mmCIF file of N, CA and C and ligand atoms in Angstrom:
data_model
loop_
_atom_site.group_PDB
_atom_site.id
_atom_site.type_symbol
_atom_site.label_atom_id
_atom_site.label_comp_id
_atom_site.label_asym_id
_atom_site.label_seq_id
_atom_site.Cartn_x
_atom_site.Cartn_y
_atom_site.Cartn_z
ATOM 1 N N MET A 1 1.615 23.090 8.387
ATOM 2 C CA MET A 1 1.377 21.814 9.081
ATOM 3 C C MET A 1 1.878 20.630 8.229
ATOM 4 N N TYR A 2 1.674 20.707 6.905
ATOM 5 C CA TYR A 2 2.146 19.631 6.015
ATOM 6 C C TYR A 2 3.329 20.103 5.186
ATOM 7 N N SER A 3 4.252 19.166 4.918
ATOM 8 C CA SER A 3 5.413 19.507 4.097
ATOM 9 C C SER A 3 4.969 19.722 2.640
ATOM 10 N N GLU A 4 5.858 20.336 1.872
ATOM 11 C CA GLU A 4 5.543 20.559 0.449
ATOM 12 C C GLU A 4 5.343 19.233 -0.276
ATOM 13 N N LYS A 5 6.161 18.256 0.100
ATOM 14 C CA LYS A 5 6.049 16.950 -0.566
ATOM 15 C C LYS A 5 4.697 16.304 -0.268
ATOM 16 N N VAL A 6 4.240 16.421 0.990
ATOM 17 C CA VAL A 6 2.931 15.858 1.337
ATOM 18 C C VAL A 6 1.848 16.549 0.507
ATOM 19 N N MET A 7 1.916 17.867 0.439
ATOM 20 C CA MET A 7 0.902 18.615 -0.319
ATOM 21 C C MET A 7 0.931 18.218 -1.800
ATOM 22 N N ASP A 8 2.145 18.036 -2.329
ATOM 23 C CA ASP A 8 2.281 17.653 -3.738
ATOM 24 C C ASP A 8 1.635 16.282 -3.979
ATOM 25 N N HIS A 9 1.967 15.318 -3.129
ATOM 26 C CA HIS A 9 1.416 13.969 -3.336
ATOM 27 C C HIS A 9 -0.073 13.905 -3.026
ATOM 28 N N PHE A 10 -0.547 14.805 -2.166
ATOM 29 C CA PHE A 10 -1.987 14.854 -1.897
ATOM 30 C C PHE A 10 -2.730 15.465 -3.095
ATOM 31 N N GLN A 11 -2.153 16.541 -3.631
ATOM 32 C CA GLN A 11 -2.846 17.226 -4.735
ATOM 33 C C GLN A 11 -2.670 16.515 -6.077
ATOM 34 N N ASN A 12 -1.541 15.855 -6.255
ATOM 35 C CA ASN A 12 -1.283 15.120 -7.502
ATOM 36 C C ASN A 12 -0.873 13.687 -7.177
ATOM 37 N N PRO A 13 -1.770 12.910 -6.607
ATOM 38 C CA PRO A 13 -1.365 11.561 -6.201
ATOM 39 C C PRO A 13 -0.946 10.710 -7.395
ATOM 40 N N ARG A 14 0.164 9.983 -7.211
ATOM 41 C CA ARG A 14 0.659 9.082 -8.252
ATOM 42 C C ARG A 14 0.001 7.715 -8.076
ATOM 43 N N ASN A 15 -0.208 7.064 -9.205
ATOM 44 C CA ASN A 15 -0.620 5.644 -9.188
ATOM 45 C C ASN A 15 -1.967 5.379 -8.509
ATOM 46 N N VAL A 16 -2.916 6.269 -8.741
ATOM 47 C CA VAL A 16 -4.268 6.000 -8.242
ATOM 48 C C VAL A 16 -4.983 5.142 -9.269
ATOM 49 N N GLY A 17 -5.701 4.146 -8.816
ATOM 50 C CA GLY A 17 -6.487 3.330 -9.737
ATOM 51 C C GLY A 17 -6.395 1.857 -9.419
ATOM 52 N N GLU A 18 -6.659 1.053 -10.438
ATOM 53 C CA GLU A 18 -6.670 -0.402 -10.255
ATOM 54 C C GLU A 18 -5.744 -1.033 -11.283
ATOM 55 N N ILE A 19 -5.296 -2.245 -11.011
ATOM 56 C CA ILE A 19 -4.555 -3.032 -12.001
ATOM 57 C C ILE A 19 -5.404 -4.264 -12.298
ATOM 58 N N GLU A 20 -5.760 -4.412 -13.548
ATOM 59 C CA GLU A 20 -6.541 -5.585 -13.930
ATOM 60 C C GLU A 20 -5.665 -6.821 -13.838
ATOM 61 N N ASN A 21 -6.201 -7.901 -13.374
ATOM 62 C CA ASN A 21 -5.438 -9.151 -13.217
ATOM 63 C C ASN A 21 -4.142 -8.934 -12.433
ATOM 64 N N ALA A 22 -4.231 -8.180 -11.361
ATOM 65 C CA ALA A 22 -3.047 -7.901 -10.536
ATOM 66 C C ALA A 22 -2.491 -9.192 -9.943
ATOM 67 N N SER A 23 -1.174 -9.203 -9.723
ATOM 68 C CA SER A 23 -0.540 -10.380 -9.117
ATOM 69 C C SER A 23 -0.972 -10.526 -7.660
ATOM 70 N N GLY A 24 -1.213 -9.396 -7.007
ATOM 71 C CA GLY A 24 -1.639 -9.418 -5.617
ATOM 72 C C GLY A 24 -2.484 -8.188 -5.318
ATOM 73 N N VAL A 25 -3.558 -8.396 -4.544
ATOM 74 C CA VAL A 25 -4.428 -7.280 -4.149
ATOM 75 C C VAL A 25 -4.634 -7.374 -2.641
ATOM 76 N N GLY A 26 -4.484 -6.256 -1.955
ATOM 77 C CA GLY A 26 -4.691 -6.262 -0.515
ATOM 78 C C GLY A 26 -5.591 -5.120 -0.099
ATOM 79 N N THR A 27 -6.537 -5.411 0.790
ATOM 80 C CA THR A 27 -7.423 -4.373 1.308
ATOM 81 C C THR A 27 -7.285 -4.359 2.824
ATOM 82 N N VAL A 28 -7.044 -3.184 3.370
ATOM 83 C CA VAL A 28 -6.894 -3.085 4.833
ATOM 84 C C VAL A 28 -7.749 -1.953 5.385
ATOM 85 N N GLY A 29 -8.057 -2.090 6.666
ATOM 86 C CA GLY A 29 -8.811 -1.052 7.365
ATOM 87 C C GLY A 29 -7.942 -0.460 8.463
ATOM 88 N N ASN A 30 -8.104 0.821 8.697
ATOM 89 C CA ASN A 30 -7.328 1.492 9.739
ATOM 90 C C ASN A 30 -8.082 1.378 11.068
ATOM 91 N N ALA A 31 -7.435 0.728 12.041
ATOM 92 C CA ALA A 31 -8.088 0.486 13.326
ATOM 93 C C ALA A 31 -8.474 1.792 14.008
ATOM 94 N N LYS A 32 -7.720 2.840 13.765
ATOM 95 C CA LYS A 32 -7.935 4.094 14.487
ATOM 96 C C LYS A 32 -9.092 4.923 13.922
ATOM 97 N N CYS A 33 -9.181 5.003 12.593
ATOM 98 C CA CYS A 33 -10.207 5.886 12.018
ATOM 99 C C CYS A 33 -11.239 5.142 11.180
ATOM 100 N N GLY A 34 -10.983 3.856 10.880
ATOM 101 C CA GLY A 34 -11.950 3.080 10.100
ATOM 102 C C GLY A 34 -11.817 3.262 8.606
ATOM 103 N N ASP A 35 -10.842 4.044 8.155
ATOM 104 C CA ASP A 35 -10.676 4.255 6.723
ATOM 105 C C ASP A 35 -10.110 3.005 6.051
ATOM 106 N N ILE A 36 -10.317 2.947 4.742
ATOM 107 C CA ILE A 36 -9.976 1.723 3.994
ATOM 108 C C ILE A 36 -9.028 2.030 2.833
ATOM 109 N N MET A 37 -8.162 1.074 2.549
ATOM 110 C CA MET A 37 -7.217 1.220 1.437
ATOM 111 C C MET A 37 -7.095 -0.092 0.681
ATOM 112 N N ARG A 38 -7.068 -0.012 -0.641
ATOM 113 C CA ARG A 38 -6.815 -1.216 -1.450
ATOM 114 C C ARG A 38 -5.597 -0.962 -2.320
ATOM 115 N N MET A 39 -4.723 -1.936 -2.336
ATOM 116 C CA MET A 39 -3.453 -1.819 -3.079
ATOM 117 C C MET A 39 -3.352 -2.960 -4.079
ATOM 118 N N TYR A 40 -2.898 -2.633 -5.290
ATOM 119 C CA TYR A 40 -2.734 -3.624 -6.368
ATOM 120 C C TYR A 40 -1.260 -3.685 -6.743
ATOM 121 N N LEU A 41 -0.734 -4.907 -6.869
ATOM 122 C CA LEU A 41 0.660 -5.076 -7.287
ATOM 123 C C LEU A 41 0.729 -5.913 -8.550
ATOM 124 N N ASP A 42 1.574 -5.482 -9.481
ATOM 125 C CA ASP A 42 1.876 -6.277 -10.661
ATOM 126 C C ASP A 42 3.320 -6.746 -10.514
ATOM 127 N N ILE A 43 3.506 -8.046 -10.349
ATOM 128 C CA ILE A 43 4.832 -8.604 -10.052
ATOM 129 C C ILE A 43 5.233 -9.561 -11.167
ATOM 130 N N ASP A 44 6.441 -9.393 -11.700
ATOM 131 C CA ASP A 44 6.851 -10.253 -12.819
ATOM 132 C C ASP A 44 7.415 -11.588 -12.322
ATOM 133 N N ASP A 45 7.829 -12.418 -13.279
ATOM 134 C CA ASP A 45 8.276 -13.777 -12.933
ATOM 135 C C ASP A 45 9.553 -13.779 -12.097
ATOM 136 N N ASP A 46 10.287 -12.666 -12.114
ATOM 137 C CA ASP A 46 11.507 -12.580 -11.304
ATOM 138 C C ASP A 46 11.226 -12.009 -9.906
ATOM 139 N N GLY A 47 9.945 -11.770 -9.611
ATOM 140 C CA GLY A 47 9.594 -11.234 -8.296
ATOM 141 C C GLY A 47 9.854 -9.744 -8.168
ATOM 142 N N ILE A 48 9.892 -9.044 -9.311
ATOM 143 C CA ILE A 48 10.088 -7.586 -9.290
ATOM 144 C C ILE A 48 8.724 -6.913 -9.454
ATOM 145 N N ILE A 49 8.488 -5.890 -8.637
ATOM 146 C CA ILE A 49 7.211 -5.172 -8.709
ATOM 147 C C ILE A 49 7.283 -4.183 -9.878
ATOM 148 N N ARG A 50 6.509 -4.478 -10.897
ATOM 149 C CA ARG A 50 6.517 -3.648 -12.110
ATOM 150 C C ARG A 50 5.538 -2.492 -12.021
ATOM 151 N N ASP A 51 4.449 -2.695 -11.291
ATOM 152 C CA ASP A 51 3.463 -1.618 -11.184
ATOM 153 C C ASP A 51 2.739 -1.750 -9.844
ATOM 154 N N CYS A 52 2.223 -0.624 -9.395
ATOM 155 C CA CYS A 52 1.538 -0.598 -8.099
ATOM 156 C C CYS A 52 0.516 0.528 -8.144
ATOM 157 N N LYS A 53 -0.721 0.210 -7.815
ATOM 158 C CA LYS A 53 -1.755 1.254 -7.794
ATOM 159 C C LYS A 53 -2.586 1.117 -6.517
ATOM 160 N N PHE A 54 -3.239 2.233 -6.147
ATOM 161 C CA PHE A 54 -4.037 2.179 -4.923
ATOM 162 C C PHE A 54 -5.332 2.963 -5.063
ATOM 163 N N LYS A 55 -6.266 2.591 -4.178
ATOM 164 C CA LYS A 55 -7.524 3.332 -4.036
ATOM 165 C C LYS A 55 -7.766 3.447 -2.543
ATOM 166 N N THR A 56 -8.211 4.599 -2.107
ATOM 167 C CA THR A 56 -8.438 4.725 -0.662
ATOM 168 C C THR A 56 -9.644 5.593 -0.339
ATOM 169 N N PHE A 57 -10.229 5.278 0.804
ATOM 170 C CA PHE A 57 -11.237 6.152 1.397
ATOM 171 C C PHE A 57 -10.600 6.966 2.509
ATOM 172 N N GLY A 58 -9.269 6.920 2.580
ATOM 173 C CA GLY A 58 -8.572 7.608 3.664
ATOM 174 C C GLY A 58 -8.461 9.109 3.427
ATOM 175 N N CYS A 59 -7.865 9.775 4.387
ATOM 176 C CA CYS A 59 -7.733 11.228 4.366
ATOM 177 C C CYS A 59 -6.560 11.671 3.473
ATOM 178 N N GLY A 60 -6.293 12.956 3.464
ATOM 179 C CA GLY A 60 -5.205 13.487 2.651
ATOM 180 C C GLY A 60 -3.851 12.892 2.988
ATOM 181 N N ALA A 61 -3.593 12.663 4.260
ATOM 182 C CA ALA A 61 -2.303 12.077 4.658
ATOM 183 C C ALA A 61 -2.206 10.639 4.157
ATOM 184 N N ALA A 62 -3.333 9.932 4.128
ATOM 185 C CA ALA A 62 -3.336 8.555 3.612
ATOM 186 C C ALA A 62 -3.079 8.574 2.107
ATOM 187 N N VAL A 63 -3.670 9.527 1.420
ATOM 188 C CA VAL A 63 -3.456 9.650 -0.028
ATOM 189 C C VAL A 63 -1.981 9.937 -0.305
ATOM 190 N N ALA A 64 -1.423 10.900 0.406
ATOM 191 C CA ALA A 64 -0.025 11.286 0.170
ATOM 192 C C ALA A 64 0.935 10.139 0.496
ATOM 193 N N THR A 65 0.710 9.448 1.609
ATOM 194 C CA THR A 65 1.637 8.365 1.971
ATOM 195 C C THR A 65 1.493 7.186 1.005
ATOM 196 N N SER A 66 0.281 6.926 0.539
ATOM 197 C CA SER A 66 0.094 5.819 -0.403
ATOM 198 C C SER A 66 0.736 6.147 -1.729
ATOM 199 N N SER A 67 0.557 7.392 -2.158
ATOM 200 C CA SER A 67 1.165 7.831 -3.410
ATOM 201 C C SER A 67 2.684 7.645 -3.346
ATOM 202 N N MET A 68 3.295 8.094 -2.274
ATOM 203 C CA MET A 68 4.742 7.944 -2.106
ATOM 204 C C MET A 68 5.127 6.471 -1.999
ATOM 205 N N ALA A 69 4.339 5.694 -1.262
ATOM 206 C CA ALA A 69 4.662 4.267 -1.083
ATOM 207 C C ALA A 69 4.641 3.538 -2.425
ATOM 208 N N THR A 70 3.673 3.861 -3.282
ATOM 209 C CA THR A 70 3.608 3.179 -4.588
ATOM 210 C C THR A 70 4.851 3.524 -5.404
ATOM 211 N N GLU A 71 5.301 4.770 -5.292
ATOM 212 C CA GLU A 71 6.513 5.165 -6.013
ATOM 213 C C GLU A 71 7.732 4.393 -5.483
ATOM 214 N N LEU A 72 7.767 4.209 -4.169
ATOM 215 C CA LEU A 72 8.925 3.540 -3.563
ATOM 216 C C LEU A 72 8.978 2.040 -3.881
ATOM 217 N N VAL A 73 7.840 1.391 -3.999
ATOM 218 C CA VAL A 73 7.884 -0.071 -4.213
ATOM 219 C C VAL A 73 8.119 -0.449 -5.673
ATOM 220 N N LYS A 74 7.815 0.459 -6.582
ATOM 221 C CA LYS A 74 7.997 0.119 -7.995
ATOM 222 C C LYS A 74 9.466 -0.166 -8.302
ATOM 223 N N GLY A 75 9.691 -1.285 -8.979
ATOM 224 C CA GLY A 75 11.054 -1.655 -9.351
ATOM 225 C C GLY A 75 11.776 -2.454 -8.275
ATOM 226 N N LYS A 76 11.133 -2.587 -7.112
ATOM 227 C CA LYS A 76 11.761 -3.330 -6.009
ATOM 228 C C LYS A 76 11.386 -4.820 -6.097
ATOM 229 N N THR A 77 12.177 -5.651 -5.424
ATOM 230 C CA THR A 77 11.791 -7.049 -5.274
ATOM 231 C C THR A 77 10.731 -7.119 -4.174
ATOM 232 N N VAL A 78 10.029 -8.249 -4.108
ATOM 233 C CA VAL A 78 9.011 -8.378 -3.068
ATOM 234 C C VAL A 78 9.648 -8.274 -1.673
ATOM 235 N N GLN A 79 10.873 -8.811 -1.555
ATOM 236 C CA GLN A 79 11.563 -8.762 -0.258
ATOM 237 C C GLN A 79 11.910 -7.314 0.113
ATOM 238 N N GLU A 80 12.364 -6.556 -0.867
ATOM 239 C CA GLU A 80 12.685 -5.141 -0.598
ATOM 240 C C GLU A 80 11.417 -4.354 -0.265
ATOM 241 N N ALA A 81 10.325 -4.690 -0.952
ATOM 242 C CA ALA A 81 9.060 -3.971 -0.718
ATOM 243 C C ALA A 81 8.575 -4.201 0.706
ATOM 244 N N LEU A 82 8.825 -5.375 1.196
ATOM 245 C CA LEU A 82 8.411 -5.720 2.562
ATOM 246 C C LEU A 82 9.127 -4.847 3.588
ATOM 247 N N GLU A 83 10.309 -4.400 3.209
ATOM 248 C CA GLU A 83 11.107 -3.608 4.147
ATOM 249 C C GLU A 83 10.780 -2.109 4.107
ATOM 250 N N ILE A 84 9.879 -1.712 3.219
ATOM 251 C CA ILE A 84 9.503 -0.288 3.160
ATOM 252 C C ILE A 84 8.443 -0.027 4.237
ATOM 253 N N THR A 85 8.875 0.578 5.299
ATOM 254 C CA THR A 85 7.973 0.811 6.433
ATOM 255 C C THR A 85 7.248 2.149 6.281
ATOM 256 N N ASN A 86 6.239 2.339 7.111
ATOM 257 C CA ASN A 86 5.544 3.634 7.079
ATOM 258 C C ASN A 86 6.498 4.753 7.496
ATOM 259 N N LYS A 87 7.485 4.400 8.332
ATOM 260 C CA LYS A 87 8.471 5.394 8.752
ATOM 261 C C LYS A 87 9.301 5.869 7.549
ATOM 262 N N ALA A 88 9.696 4.912 6.720
ATOM 263 C CA ALA A 88 10.481 5.250 5.534
ATOM 264 C C ALA A 88 9.660 6.126 4.583
ATOM 265 N N VAL A 89 8.376 5.803 4.476
ATOM 266 C CA VAL A 89 7.496 6.587 3.593
ATOM 267 C C VAL A 89 7.351 8.007 4.146
ATOM 268 N N MET A 90 7.186 8.106 5.457
ATOM 269 C CA MET A 90 7.047 9.445 6.068
ATOM 270 C C MET A 90 8.324 10.254 5.885
ATOM 271 N N GLU A 91 9.458 9.581 6.035
ATOM 272 C CA GLU A 91 10.733 10.289 5.841
ATOM 273 C C GLU A 91 10.850 10.813 4.417
ATOM 274 N N ALA A 92 10.415 9.982 3.466
ATOM 275 C CA ALA A 92 10.484 10.392 2.056
ATOM 276 C C ALA A 92 9.587 11.597 1.791
ATOM 277 N N LEU A 93 8.585 11.778 2.647
ATOM 278 C CA LEU A 93 7.655 12.918 2.500
ATOM 279 C C LEU A 93 8.038 14.101 3.398
ATOM 280 N N ASP A 94 9.189 14.009 4.036
ATOM 281 C CA ASP A 94 9.641 15.045 4.976
ATOM 282 C C ASP A 94 8.727 15.160 6.191
ATOM 283 N N GLY A 95 8.146 14.035 6.597
ATOM 284 C CA GLY A 95 7.401 13.995 7.862
ATOM 285 C C GLY A 95 5.908 14.227 7.744
ATOM 286 N N LEU A 96 5.219 13.832 8.824
ATOM 287 C CA LEU A 96 3.772 14.035 8.950
ATOM 288 C C LEU A 96 3.500 14.531 10.361
ATOM 289 N N PRO A 97 2.435 15.302 10.570
ATOM 290 C CA PRO A 97 2.093 15.691 11.943
ATOM 291 C C PRO A 97 1.803 14.428 12.768
ATOM 292 N N PRO A 98 2.165 14.424 14.059
ATOM 293 C CA PRO A 98 1.980 13.225 14.891
ATOM 294 C C PRO A 98 0.568 12.639 14.835
ATOM 295 N N VAL A 99 -0.456 13.471 14.771
ATOM 296 C CA VAL A 99 -1.825 12.928 14.767
ATOM 297 C C VAL A 99 -2.151 12.194 13.476
ATOM 298 N N LYS A 100 -1.293 12.335 12.482
ATOM 299 C CA LYS A 100 -1.543 11.711 11.178
ATOM 300 C C LYS A 100 -0.657 10.490 10.914
ATOM 301 N N VAL A 101 0.158 10.144 11.893
ATOM 302 C CA VAL A 101 1.078 9.014 11.684
ATOM 303 C C VAL A 101 0.297 7.720 11.416
ATOM 304 N N HIS A 102 -0.821 7.539 12.105
ATOM 305 C CA HIS A 102 -1.592 6.297 11.912
ATOM 306 C C HIS A 102 -2.078 6.153 10.469
ATOM 307 N N CYS A 103 -2.273 7.272 9.774
ATOM 308 C CA CYS A 103 -2.754 7.225 8.383
ATOM 309 C C CYS A 103 -1.719 6.563 7.481
ATOM 310 N N SER A 104 -0.443 6.742 7.828
ATOM 311 C CA SER A 104 0.621 6.206 6.983
ATOM 312 C C SER A 104 0.707 4.681 7.089
ATOM 313 N N LEU A 105 0.094 4.128 8.133
ATOM 314 C CA LEU A 105 0.115 2.669 8.288
ATOM 315 C C LEU A 105 -0.729 1.973 7.234
ATOM 316 N N LEU A 106 -1.738 2.673 6.730
ATOM 317 C CA LEU A 106 -2.616 2.061 5.730
ATOM 318 C C LEU A 106 -1.823 1.582 4.524
ATOM 319 N N ALA A 107 -0.909 2.424 4.030
ATOM 320 C CA ALA A 107 -0.141 2.075 2.828
ATOM 321 C C ALA A 107 0.760 0.875 3.107
ATOM 322 N N GLU A 108 1.475 0.926 4.227
ATOM 323 C CA GLU A 108 2.380 -0.180 4.557
ATOM 324 C C GLU A 108 1.598 -1.489 4.681
ATOM 325 N N GLU A 109 0.495 -1.424 5.389
ATOM 326 C CA GLU A 109 -0.261 -2.657 5.616
ATOM 327 C C GLU A 109 -0.950 -3.143 4.343
ATOM 328 N N ALA A 110 -1.374 -2.213 3.503
ATOM 329 C CA ALA A 110 -2.015 -2.621 2.240
ATOM 330 C C ALA A 110 -0.996 -3.292 1.323
ATOM 331 N N ILE A 111 0.239 -2.795 1.334
ATOM 332 C CA ILE A 111 1.294 -3.448 0.538
ATOM 333 C C ILE A 111 1.539 -4.857 1.089
ATOM 334 N N HIS A 112 1.603 -4.977 2.402
ATOM 335 C CA HIS A 112 1.817 -6.302 2.996
ATOM 336 C C HIS A 112 0.654 -7.245 2.654
ATOM 337 N N ALA A 113 -0.552 -6.719 2.694
ATOM 338 C CA ALA A 113 -1.724 -7.555 2.377
ATOM 339 C C ALA A 113 -1.686 -7.985 0.912
ATOM 340 N N ALA A 114 -1.250 -7.095 0.028
ATOM 341 C CA ALA A 114 -1.159 -7.437 -1.400
ATOM 342 C C ALA A 114 -0.039 -8.457 -1.628
ATOM 343 N N LEU A 115 1.066 -8.313 -0.894
ATOM 344 C CA LEU A 115 2.156 -9.290 -0.997
ATOM 345 C C LEU A 115 1.692 -10.646 -0.463
ATOM 346 N N TRP A 116 0.908 -10.595 0.590
ATOM 347 C CA TRP A 116 0.369 -11.828 1.178
ATOM 348 C C TRP A 116 -0.514 -12.542 0.144
ATOM 349 N N ASP A 117 -1.367 -11.781 -0.503
ATOM 350 C CA ASP A 117 -2.257 -12.329 -1.533
ATOM 351 C C ASP A 117 -1.432 -12.936 -2.674
ATOM 352 N N TYR A 118 -0.402 -12.226 -3.095
ATOM 353 C CA TYR A 118 0.504 -12.718 -4.160
ATOM 354 C C TYR A 118 1.152 -14.036 -3.724
ATOM 355 N N ALA A 119 1.647 -14.085 -2.495
ATOM 356 C CA ALA A 119 2.325 -15.280 -2.001
ATOM 357 C C ALA A 119 1.355 -16.472 -1.929
ATOM 358 N N GLN A 120 0.114 -16.199 -1.503
ATOM 359 C CA GLN A 120 -0.886 -17.276 -1.428
ATOM 360 C C GLN A 120 -1.204 -17.818 -2.820
ATOM 361 N N LYS A 121 -1.413 -16.890 -3.753
ATOM 362 C CA LYS A 121 -1.803 -17.295 -5.114
ATOM 363 C C LYS A 121 -0.692 -18.072 -5.805
ATOM 364 N N HIS A 122 0.550 -17.741 -5.489
ATOM 365 C CA HIS A 122 1.682 -18.373 -6.182
ATOM 366 C C HIS A 122 2.354 -19.452 -5.334
ATOM 367 N N ASP A 123 1.747 -19.687 -4.183
ATOM 368 C CA ASP A 123 2.258 -20.728 -3.294
ATOM 369 C C ASP A 123 3.752 -20.544 -2.986
ATOM 370 N N ILE A 124 4.106 -19.322 -2.627
ATOM 371 C CA ILE A 124 5.498 -19.059 -2.245
ATOM 372 C C ILE A 124 5.515 -18.469 -0.834
ATOM 373 N N LYS A 125 6.696 -18.523 -0.233
ATOM 374 C CA LYS A 125 6.830 -17.941 1.103
ATOM 375 C C LYS A 125 7.735 -16.716 0.991
ATOM 376 N N ILE A 126 7.280 -15.595 1.518
ATOM 377 C CA ILE A 126 8.120 -14.401 1.544
ATOM 378 C C ILE A 126 8.625 -14.258 2.972
ATOM 379 N N GLU A 127 9.924 -14.372 3.108
ATOM 380 C CA GLU A 127 10.573 -14.348 4.424
ATOM 381 C C GLU A 127 10.140 -13.119 5.234
ATOM 382 N N GLY A 128 9.608 -13.338 6.423
ATOM 383 C CA GLY A 128 9.265 -12.218 7.301
ATOM 384 C C GLY A 128 7.869 -11.647 7.085
ATOM 385 N N LEU A 129 7.149 -12.175 6.091
ATOM 386 C CA LEU A 129 5.813 -11.637 5.809
ATOM 387 C C LEU A 129 4.745 -12.399 6.585
ATOM 388 N N GLU A 130 3.944 -11.628 7.324
ATOM 389 C CA GLU A 130 2.799 -12.214 8.009
ATOM 390 C C GLU A 130 1.551 -11.526 7.499
ATOM 391 N N LYS A 131 0.432 -12.217 7.618
ATOM 392 C CA LYS A 131 -0.816 -11.601 7.185
ATOM 393 C C LYS A 131 -1.109 -10.402 8.088
ATOM 394 N N PRO A 132 -1.267 -9.200 7.517
ATOM 395 C CA PRO A 132 -1.534 -8.039 8.389
ATOM 396 C C PRO A 132 -2.861 -8.208 9.135
ATOM 397 N N LYS A 133 -2.857 -7.789 10.387
ATOM 398 C CA LYS A 133 -4.079 -7.913 11.202
ATOM 399 C C LYS A 133 -5.213 -7.085 10.617
ATOM 400 N N SER A 134 -4.834 -6.016 9.923
ATOM 401 C CA SER A 134 -5.851 -5.124 9.375
ATOM 402 C C SER A 134 -6.335 -5.570 8.006
ATOM 403 N N ASP A 135 -5.878 -6.762 7.553
ATOM 404 C CA ASP A 135 -6.279 -7.280 6.240
ATOM 405 C C ASP A 135 -7.767 -7.616 6.266
ATOM 406 N N ILE A 136 -8.536 -6.936 5.422
ATOM 407 C CA ILE A 136 -9.971 -7.223 5.368
ATOM 408 C C ILE A 136 -10.346 -7.694 3.960
ATOM 409 N N SER A 137 -9.339 -8.191 3.241
ATOM 410 C CA SER A 137 -9.552 -8.591 1.845
ATOM 411 C C SER A 137 -10.695 -9.579 1.704
ATOM 412 N N GLU A 138 -10.752 -10.562 2.612
ATOM 413 C CA GLU A 138 -11.782 -11.587 2.452
ATOM 414 C C GLU A 138 -13.180 -11.010 2.593
ATOM 415 N N GLU A 139 -13.353 -10.098 3.548
ATOM 416 C CA GLU A 139 -14.685 -9.479 3.727
ATOM 417 C C GLU A 139 -15.026 -8.590 2.541
ATOM 418 N N GLU A 140 -13.995 -7.977 1.962
ATOM 419 C CA GLU A 140 -14.230 -6.978 0.930
ATOM 420 C C GLU A 140 -14.303 -7.570 -0.475
ATOM 421 N N ASP A 141 -13.885 -8.852 -0.619
ATOM 422 C CA ASP A 141 -13.750 -9.414 -1.947
ATOM 423 C C ASP A 141 -14.977 -9.260 -2.834
ATOM 424 N N GLU A 142 -16.133 -9.390 -2.219
ATOM 425 C CA GLU A 142 -17.348 -9.357 -3.023
ATOM 426 C C GLU A 142 -17.772 -7.943 -3.381
ATOM 427 N N GLU A 143 -17.191 -6.976 -2.672
ATOM 428 C CA GLU A 143 -17.639 -5.609 -2.901
ATOM 429 C C GLU A 143 -16.763 -4.904 -3.916
ATOM 430 N N ASP A 144 -17.378 -4.153 -4.761
ATOM 431 C CA ASP A 144 -16.633 -3.393 -5.738
ATOM 432 C C ASP A 144 -16.797 -1.924 -5.387
ATOM 433 N N TYR A 145 -15.717 -1.292 -5.016
ATOM 434 C CA TYR A 145 -15.871 0.122 -4.699
ATOM 435 C C TYR A 145 -14.836 0.940 -5.408
HETATM 436 FE FE1 FES B 1 -8.165 7.824 8.400
HETATM 437 FE FE2 FES B 1 -6.148 9.457 7.887
HETATM 438 S S1 FES B 1 -7.838 9.824 9.212
HETATM 439 S S2 FES B 1 -6.482 7.466 7.119
#
């Protein structure tokens, strides 16, 4: 049912954890299953993503897609990171079962929410970036999980 790459990223997820003093942090909820994901970005003065970590209450497919997404955004500019869709992440994992496609949205939206947070904090505009509807950062800010 799952590709080898999905199983690998599920069993050995890359970049799990937090980044202290992250440039941007985004927390999103999945409308379909209610699962939650938080993404941390470390962005340098040139707008290059130097590090990316995540924490999730999502399922195995969410873990695998987030793990792959963090690998894909590292070293990219914020503009390039914005263009990494859940479809691109799924392709990099050799696909997901149709019932699990919604899980892959968590990573994409959490990256967008973290980029949004970065843009707000630094008072910059990232072309094409809108606040994700699933962004629950403000509600979650006080909670430490
Ligand atoms: Fe919720 Fe997969 S079932 S993220």
